[in-house]
């Protein structure tokens, strides 16, 4: 194992993906179970996501799910990747994280994104429009103010005020600029578009302003990493997600994950095939030796302090085996303290 990999934290974002033939309840229980297993493997953080009205994703209430994960684990940091701030009132978000931090002190992360619902129907149901994402920087400032007790309203956010819950900005679009101006750690992806990712990282570091939350830039790169005994088996791990993405691009809805063997037997339209093949490329996938080499390369390029792994697949045992193998590559995944 290289010294660069050994000095890097490795964490996991699980989207609570549903599987064909499975239920939403099972997907959520699988998320909690996976967190326990990854804690034993030494991963640093375990985050959950926010999606609304998506057939293939059960995770719609990340702070609720984070509470379940934290209560089922003992040492791994738990957080959100992320709470989509434009969908919520900052006071309510502060209160939710204040409760989490009070119950699980020193273990909670507050990952925040600026996306609104993915469809017109979802946005209407949430009472939000596309333009609400433009207010993210203002909402972020208000949210952090609730923890510092600086709200001009005279209202006190209880139990959040006075607590320190590390905030992270999910950098999509203008996210890198917002993270830099606010002086917050940044999560950026994906590994499939290295040039775009590097531009965001360079901008973030060049414009970072130290804050009470972070004195120096902190970069978390995110993406899919699949590790298996052979390159072909690693590639098969990517197939269910690649097909679900291709289906969503051509049918307008993101479905549950199918088994790889069913996808391999499908007759695809040229458009579906193009999206599907594209979805299989650009990830870090292969044997432990191949993945170690690719990780070394991307860490040298980006200078990232942490890697957030976002892998999803139908076969849960193969997914866990991939995380076990990655932990061997990284020497236990958690890396340095602090």
GROMACS .gro file of C-alpha atoms in nm:
model
  338
    1UNK     CA    1   0.000   0.000   0.000
    2UNK     CA    2   0.133   0.342  -0.095
    3UNK     CA    3   0.191   0.611   0.164
    4UNK     CA    4  -0.047   0.838  -0.029
    5UNK     CA    5  -0.335   0.590  -0.004
    6UNK     CA    6  -0.250   0.523   0.360
    7UNK     CA    7  -0.278   0.896   0.436
    8UNK     CA    8  -0.624   0.923   0.276
    9UNK     CA    9  -0.959   0.869   0.445
   10UNK     CA   10  -1.210   0.641   0.274
   11UNK     CA   11  -1.583   0.678   0.336
   12UNK     CA   12  -1.908   0.551   0.182
   13UNK     CA   13  -2.230   0.709   0.058
   14UNK     CA   14  -2.518   0.463   0.033
   15UNK     CA   15  -2.828   0.571  -0.158
   16UNK     CA   16  -3.056   0.295  -0.024
   17UNK     CA   17  -3.106   0.165  -0.376
   18UNK     CA   18  -3.402  -0.067  -0.419
   19UNK     CA   19  -3.353  -0.393  -0.605
   20UNK     CA   20  -3.588  -0.577  -0.843
   21UNK     CA   21  -3.806  -0.806  -0.635
   22UNK     CA   22  -3.717  -0.621  -0.315
   23UNK     CA   23  -3.900  -0.366  -0.104
   24UNK     CA   24  -3.826  -0.015   0.016
   25UNK     CA   25  -3.815  -0.145   0.372
   26UNK     CA   26  -3.551  -0.400   0.278
   27UNK     CA   27  -3.340  -0.135   0.104
   28UNK     CA   28  -3.342   0.081   0.417
   29UNK     CA   29  -3.257  -0.213   0.642
   30UNK     CA   30  -2.975  -0.305   0.403
   31UNK     CA   31  -2.836   0.047   0.443
   32UNK     CA   32  -2.825   0.014   0.822
   33UNK     CA   33  -2.670  -0.333   0.796
   34UNK     CA   34  -2.408  -0.209   0.551
   35UNK     CA   35  -2.310   0.070   0.789
   36UNK     CA   36  -2.242  -0.184   1.064
   37UNK     CA   37  -2.032  -0.395   0.828
   38UNK     CA   38  -1.831  -0.097   0.702
   39UNK     CA   39  -1.767   0.023   1.055
   40UNK     CA   40  -1.600  -0.311   1.119
   41UNK     CA   41  -1.384  -0.261   0.810
   42UNK     CA   42  -1.255   0.075   0.934
   43UNK     CA   43  -1.429   0.317   0.696
   44UNK     CA   44  -1.428   0.675   0.822
   45UNK     CA   45  -1.780   0.800   0.742
   46UNK     CA   46  -2.111   0.654   0.631
   47UNK     CA   47  -2.349   0.894   0.460
   48UNK     CA   48  -2.704   0.863   0.329
   49UNK     CA   49  -2.880   1.061   0.057
   50UNK     CA   50  -3.202   1.250  -0.015
   51UNK     CA   51  -3.420   1.161  -0.314
   52UNK     CA   52  -3.791   1.218  -0.362
   53UNK     CA   53  -4.036   1.021  -0.575
   54UNK     CA   54  -3.768   0.792  -0.724
   55UNK     CA   55  -3.873   0.424  -0.767
   56UNK     CA   56  -3.513   0.308  -0.741
   57UNK     CA   57  -3.423   0.492  -0.420
   58UNK     CA   58  -3.580   0.436  -0.077
   59UNK     CA   59  -3.377   0.705   0.102
   60UNK     CA   60  -3.603   1.011   0.111
   61UNK     CA   61  -3.547   1.134   0.469
   62UNK     CA   62  -3.171   1.142   0.531
   63UNK     CA   63  -3.170   1.278   0.887
   64UNK     CA   64  -3.417   1.010   0.995
   65UNK     CA   65  -3.212   0.738   0.828
   66UNK     CA   66  -2.890   0.882   0.972
   67UNK     CA   67  -3.041   0.844   1.321
   68UNK     CA   68  -3.110   0.477   1.252
   69UNK     CA   69  -2.756   0.426   1.121
   70UNK     CA   70  -2.597   0.607   1.415
   71UNK     CA   71  -2.799   0.408   1.667
   72UNK     CA   72  -2.688   0.080   1.504
   73UNK     CA   73  -2.317   0.172   1.506
   74UNK     CA   74  -2.064   0.288   1.762
   75UNK     CA   75  -1.764   0.465   1.609
   76UNK     CA   76  -1.810   0.541   1.238
   77UNK     CA   77  -1.905   0.901   1.156
   78UNK     CA   78  -2.260   0.930   1.020
   79UNK     CA   79  -2.405   1.201   0.799
   80UNK     CA   80  -2.586   1.308   0.488
   81UNK     CA   81  -2.472   1.324   0.130
   82UNK     CA   82  -2.670   1.530   0.144
   83UNK     CA   83  -2.965   1.717   0.277
   84UNK     CA   84  -3.085   1.924  -0.019
   85UNK     CA   85  -3.111   2.259   0.155
   86UNK     CA   86  -3.340   2.433  -0.098
   87UNK     CA   87  -3.608   2.175  -0.009
   88UNK     CA   88  -3.613   2.273   0.360
   89UNK     CA   89  -3.622   2.562   0.602
   90UNK     CA   90  -3.271   2.614   0.746
   91UNK     CA   91  -3.406   2.635   1.102
   92UNK     CA   92  -3.563   2.290   1.071
   93UNK     CA   93  -3.241   2.145   0.927
   94UNK     CA   94  -3.042   2.297   1.213
   95UNK     CA   95  -3.283   2.149   1.466
   96UNK     CA   96  -3.260   1.805   1.307
   97UNK     CA   97  -2.882   1.802   1.312
   98UNK     CA   98  -2.883   1.947   1.661
   99UNK     CA   99  -3.088   1.648   1.775
  100UNK     CA  100  -2.856   1.407   1.596
  101UNK     CA  101  -2.543   1.565   1.745
  102UNK     CA  102  -2.700   1.569   2.092
  103UNK     CA  103  -2.783   1.198   2.069
  104UNK     CA  104  -2.457   1.091   1.901
  105UNK     CA  105  -2.199   1.354   2.004
  106UNK     CA  106  -1.888   1.385   1.792
  107UNK     CA  107  -2.008   1.148   1.520
  108UNK     CA  108  -2.244   1.354   1.300
  109UNK     CA  109  -2.163   1.522   0.966
  110UNK     CA  110  -2.386   1.769   0.783
  111UNK     CA  111  -2.345   1.720   0.409
  112UNK     CA  112  -2.551   1.981   0.220
  113UNK     CA  113  -2.654   2.005  -0.144
  114UNK     CA  114  -2.831   2.260  -0.360
  115UNK     CA  115  -3.047   2.036  -0.581
  116UNK     CA  116  -3.424   2.059  -0.585
  117UNK     CA  117  -3.661   1.783  -0.698
  118UNK     CA  118  -3.564   1.613  -1.023
  119UNK     CA  119  -3.906   1.642  -1.190
  120UNK     CA  120  -4.172   1.911  -1.215
  121UNK     CA  121  -4.412   1.690  -1.019
  122UNK     CA  122  -4.170   1.644  -0.729
  123UNK     CA  123  -4.083   2.013  -0.720
  124UNK     CA  124  -4.451   2.102  -0.713
  125UNK     CA  125  -4.513   1.855  -0.431
  126UNK     CA  126  -4.223   2.008  -0.236
  127UNK     CA  127  -4.347   2.359  -0.305
  128UNK     CA  128  -4.019   2.445  -0.477
  129UNK     CA  129  -3.906   2.562  -0.820
  130UNK     CA  130  -3.582   2.522  -1.012
  131UNK     CA  131  -3.478   2.876  -0.918
  132UNK     CA  132  -3.478   2.791  -0.547
  133UNK     CA  133  -3.134   2.635  -0.595
  134UNK     CA  134  -3.003   2.987  -0.665
  135UNK     CA  135  -3.063   3.078  -0.300
  136UNK     CA  136  -2.838   2.802  -0.167
  137UNK     CA  137  -2.555   3.030  -0.052
  138UNK     CA  138  -2.797   3.246   0.148
  139UNK     CA  139  -2.969   2.942   0.296
  140UNK     CA  140  -2.631   2.795   0.387
  141UNK     CA  141  -2.531   3.112   0.572
  142UNK     CA  142  -2.861   3.113   0.759
  143UNK     CA  143  -2.823   2.746   0.853
  144UNK     CA  144  -2.474   2.793   0.994
  145UNK     CA  145  -2.595   3.101   1.179
  146UNK     CA  146  -2.843   2.891   1.376
  147UNK     CA  147  -2.553   2.693   1.523
  148UNK     CA  148  -2.365   3.013   1.612
  149UNK     CA  149  -2.669   3.187   1.757
  150UNK     CA  150  -2.647   3.482   1.515
  151UNK     CA  151  -2.998   3.480   1.372
  152UNK     CA  152  -3.146   3.833   1.358
  153UNK     CA  153  -3.491   3.687   1.433
  154UNK     CA  154  -3.417   3.648   1.803
  155UNK     CA  155  -3.523   3.283   1.776
  156UNK     CA  156  -3.285   3.024   1.924
  157UNK     CA  157  -3.235   2.693   1.744
  158UNK     CA  158  -3.259   2.426   2.011
  159UNK     CA  159  -3.070   2.204   2.059
  160UNK     CA  160  -2.845   2.316   1.771
  161UNK     CA  161  -2.715   2.646   1.906
  162UNK     CA  162  -2.364   2.611   2.043
  163UNK     CA  163  -2.306   2.267   1.890
  164UNK     CA  164  -2.044   2.195   1.624
  165UNK     CA  165  -2.166   1.971   1.343
  166UNK     CA  166  -1.909   1.969   1.060
  167UNK     CA  167  -2.070   2.105   0.740
  168UNK     CA  168  -1.973   1.988   0.391
  169UNK     CA  169  -2.087   2.135   0.058
  170UNK     CA  170  -2.174   1.896  -0.224
  171UNK     CA  171  -2.015   2.071  -0.518
  172UNK     CA  172  -2.235   2.052  -0.824
  173UNK     CA  173  -2.256   2.351  -1.056
  174UNK     CA  174  -2.168   2.653  -0.844
  175UNK     CA  175  -2.102   2.440  -0.537
  176UNK     CA  176  -1.723   2.475  -0.553
  177UNK     CA  177  -1.751   2.855  -0.551
  178UNK     CA  178  -1.997   2.850  -0.263
  179UNK     CA  179  -1.783   2.609  -0.059
  180UNK     CA  180  -1.476   2.827  -0.113
  181UNK     CA  181  -1.648   3.152  -0.015
  182UNK     CA  182  -1.804   2.995   0.293
  183UNK     CA  183  -1.478   2.829   0.396
  184UNK     CA  184  -1.627   2.479   0.414
  185UNK     CA  185  -1.504   2.131   0.319
  186UNK     CA  186  -1.615   2.030  -0.030
  187UNK     CA  187  -1.736   1.700  -0.175
  188UNK     CA  188  -1.694   1.684  -0.551
  189UNK     CA  189  -1.752   1.419  -0.819
  190UNK     CA  190  -1.750   1.237  -1.021
  191UNK     CA  191  -1.447   1.026  -1.107
  192UNK     CA  192  -1.582   0.981  -1.462
  193UNK     CA  193  -1.516   1.342  -1.556
  194UNK     CA  194  -1.170   1.410  -1.419
  195UNK     CA  195  -1.114   1.738  -1.606
  196UNK     CA  196  -1.435   1.897  -1.477
  197UNK     CA  197  -1.366   1.767  -1.127
  198UNK     CA  198  -1.014   1.907  -1.133
  199UNK     CA  199  -1.138   2.250  -1.246
  200UNK     CA  200  -1.375   2.258  -0.951
  201UNK     CA  201  -1.100   2.156  -0.709
  202UNK     CA  202  -0.857   2.415  -0.847
  203UNK     CA  203  -1.118   2.691  -0.819
  204UNK     CA  204  -1.205   2.585  -0.465
  205UNK     CA  205  -0.845   2.589  -0.346
  206UNK     CA  206  -0.764   2.918  -0.521
  207UNK     CA  207  -1.062   3.101  -0.370
  208UNK     CA  208  -1.093   2.934  -0.030
  209UNK     CA  209  -1.152   3.171   0.261
  210UNK     CA  210  -1.068   3.032   0.608
  211UNK     CA  211  -1.366   3.020   0.840
  212UNK     CA  212  -1.467   2.910   1.188
  213UNK     CA  213  -1.556   2.575   1.030
  214UNK     CA  214  -1.232   2.509   0.836
  215UNK     CA  215  -0.898   2.689   0.834
  216UNK     CA  216  -0.776   2.513   0.518
  217UNK     CA  217  -0.936   2.362   0.207
  218UNK     CA  218  -1.058   2.006   0.252
  219UNK     CA  219  -1.140   1.808  -0.063
  220UNK     CA  220  -1.347   1.490  -0.075
  221UNK     CA  221  -1.368   1.327  -0.418
  222UNK     CA  222  -1.661   1.095  -0.483
  223UNK     CA  223  -1.741   0.823  -0.729
  224UNK     CA  224  -1.787   0.454  -0.801
  225UNK     CA  225  -1.511   0.211  -0.703
  226UNK     CA  226  -1.561  -0.160  -0.771
  227UNK     CA  227  -1.308  -0.423  -0.660
  228UNK     CA  228  -1.327  -0.795  -0.736
  229UNK     CA  229  -1.110  -1.100  -0.794
  230UNK     CA  230  -1.099  -1.035  -1.171
  231UNK     CA  231  -1.154  -0.729  -1.393
  232UNK     CA  232  -1.461  -0.895  -1.546
  233UNK     CA  233  -1.624  -0.949  -1.207
  234UNK     CA  234  -1.553  -0.589  -1.113
  235UNK     CA  235  -1.715  -0.473  -1.438
  236UNK     CA  236  -2.024  -0.685  -1.363
  237UNK     CA  237  -2.070  -0.490  -1.041
  238UNK     CA  238  -2.122  -0.178  -1.254
  239UNK     CA  239  -2.388  -0.328  -1.483
  240UNK     CA  240  -2.707  -0.280  -1.273
  241UNK     CA  241  -2.642   0.090  -1.204
  242UNK     CA  242  -2.534   0.152  -1.565
  243UNK     CA  243  -2.858   0.005  -1.695
  244UNK     CA  244  -3.073   0.194  -1.443
  245UNK     CA  245  -2.906   0.518  -1.551
  246UNK     CA  246  -2.957   0.432  -1.919
  247UNK     CA  247  -3.322   0.351  -1.854
  248UNK     CA  248  -3.375   0.678  -1.670
  249UNK     CA  249  -3.221   0.872  -1.958
  250UNK     CA  250  -3.450   0.705  -2.212
  251UNK     CA  251  -3.771   0.654  -2.011
  252UNK     CA  252  -3.769   0.941  -1.762
  253UNK     CA  253  -3.777   0.734  -1.443
  254UNK     CA  254  -3.499   0.578  -1.237
  255UNK     CA  255  -3.588   0.210  -1.174
  256UNK     CA  256  -3.482  -0.043  -0.909
  257UNK     CA  257  -3.151  -0.217  -0.974
  258UNK     CA  258  -3.181  -0.529  -1.193
  259UNK     CA  259  -2.953  -0.835  -1.173
  260UNK     CA  260  -2.654  -0.815  -1.407
  261UNK     CA  261  -2.751  -1.136  -1.589
  262UNK     CA  262  -3.091  -0.993  -1.684
  263UNK     CA  263  -2.931  -0.678  -1.823
  264UNK     CA  264  -2.684  -0.883  -2.026
  265UNK     CA  265  -2.977  -1.062  -2.192
  266UNK     CA  266  -3.164  -0.746  -2.289
  267UNK     CA  267  -3.210  -0.621  -2.643
  268UNK     CA  268  -3.136  -0.248  -2.623
  269UNK     CA  269  -3.217   0.032  -2.864
  270UNK     CA  270  -2.912   0.214  -3.002
  271UNK     CA  271  -2.983   0.506  -2.767
  272UNK     CA  272  -3.015   0.277  -2.465
  273UNK     CA  273  -2.698   0.093  -2.563
  274UNK     CA  274  -2.503   0.419  -2.592
  275UNK     CA  275  -2.610   0.539  -2.246
  276UNK     CA  276  -2.548   0.194  -2.101
  277UNK     CA  277  -2.196   0.162  -2.241
  278UNK     CA  278  -2.119   0.515  -2.127
  279UNK     CA  279  -2.235   0.421  -1.778
  280UNK     CA  280  -1.980   0.140  -1.763
  281UNK     CA  281  -1.680   0.361  -1.839
  282UNK     CA  282  -1.466   0.600  -1.638
  283UNK     CA  283  -1.506   0.438  -1.296
  284UNK     CA  284  -1.229   0.289  -1.086
  285UNK     CA  285  -1.287  -0.085  -1.126
  286UNK     CA  286  -1.070  -0.395  -1.129
  287UNK     CA  287  -0.860  -0.615  -0.907
  288UNK     CA  288  -0.707  -0.489  -0.585
  289UNK     CA  289  -0.379  -0.417  -0.764
  290UNK     CA  290  -0.549  -0.229  -1.048
  291UNK     CA  291  -0.763  -0.024  -0.810
  292UNK     CA  292  -0.461   0.063  -0.595
  293UNK     CA  293  -0.281   0.194  -0.906
  294UNK     CA  294  -0.582   0.398  -1.021
  295UNK     CA  295  -0.639   0.540  -0.673
  296UNK     CA  296  -0.276   0.644  -0.649
  297UNK     CA  297  -0.312   0.826  -0.981
  298UNK     CA  298  -0.630   1.016  -0.894
  299UNK     CA  299  -0.502   1.111  -0.548
  300UNK     CA  300  -0.183   1.250  -0.701
  301UNK     CA  301  -0.388   1.447  -0.955
  302UNK     CA  302  -0.640   1.592  -0.710
  303UNK     CA  303  -0.455   1.610  -0.379
  304UNK     CA  304  -0.781   1.502  -0.215
  305UNK     CA  305  -0.779   1.425   0.155
  306UNK     CA  306  -1.071   1.184   0.135
  307UNK     CA  307  -1.254   0.953  -0.106
  308UNK     CA  308  -1.632   0.902  -0.079
  309UNK     CA  309  -1.726   0.574  -0.247
  310UNK     CA  310  -2.074   0.572  -0.404
  311UNK     CA  311  -2.092   0.220  -0.550
  312UNK     CA  312  -2.433   0.052  -0.589
  313UNK     CA  313  -2.511  -0.288  -0.738
  314UNK     CA  314  -2.783  -0.555  -0.730
  315UNK     CA  315  -2.582  -0.833  -0.564
  316UNK     CA  316  -2.539  -0.724  -0.204
  317UNK     CA  317  -2.280  -0.991  -0.119
  318UNK     CA  318  -2.066  -0.887  -0.415
  319UNK     CA  319  -2.098  -0.524  -0.306
  320UNK     CA  320  -1.979  -0.610   0.046
  321UNK     CA  321  -1.693  -0.816  -0.099
  322UNK     CA  322  -1.592  -0.510  -0.303
  323UNK     CA  323  -1.582  -0.296   0.012
  324UNK     CA  324  -1.379  -0.564   0.192
  325UNK     CA  325  -1.126  -0.573  -0.090
  326UNK     CA  326  -1.109  -0.193  -0.101
  327UNK     CA  327  -1.042  -0.189   0.273
  328UNK     CA  328  -0.748  -0.421   0.212
  329UNK     CA  329  -0.619  -0.183  -0.056
  330UNK     CA  330  -0.648   0.116   0.178
  331UNK     CA  331  -0.518  -0.052   0.489
  332UNK     CA  332  -0.842  -0.027   0.685
  333UNK     CA  333  -0.996   0.275   0.510
  334UNK     CA  334  -1.012   0.516   0.805
  335UNK     CA  335  -0.666   0.680   0.769
  336UNK     CA  336  -0.552   0.970   0.988
  337UNK     CA  337  -0.723   1.109   1.292
  338UNK     CA  338  -0.904   1.444   1.323
   0.00000   0.00000   0.00000
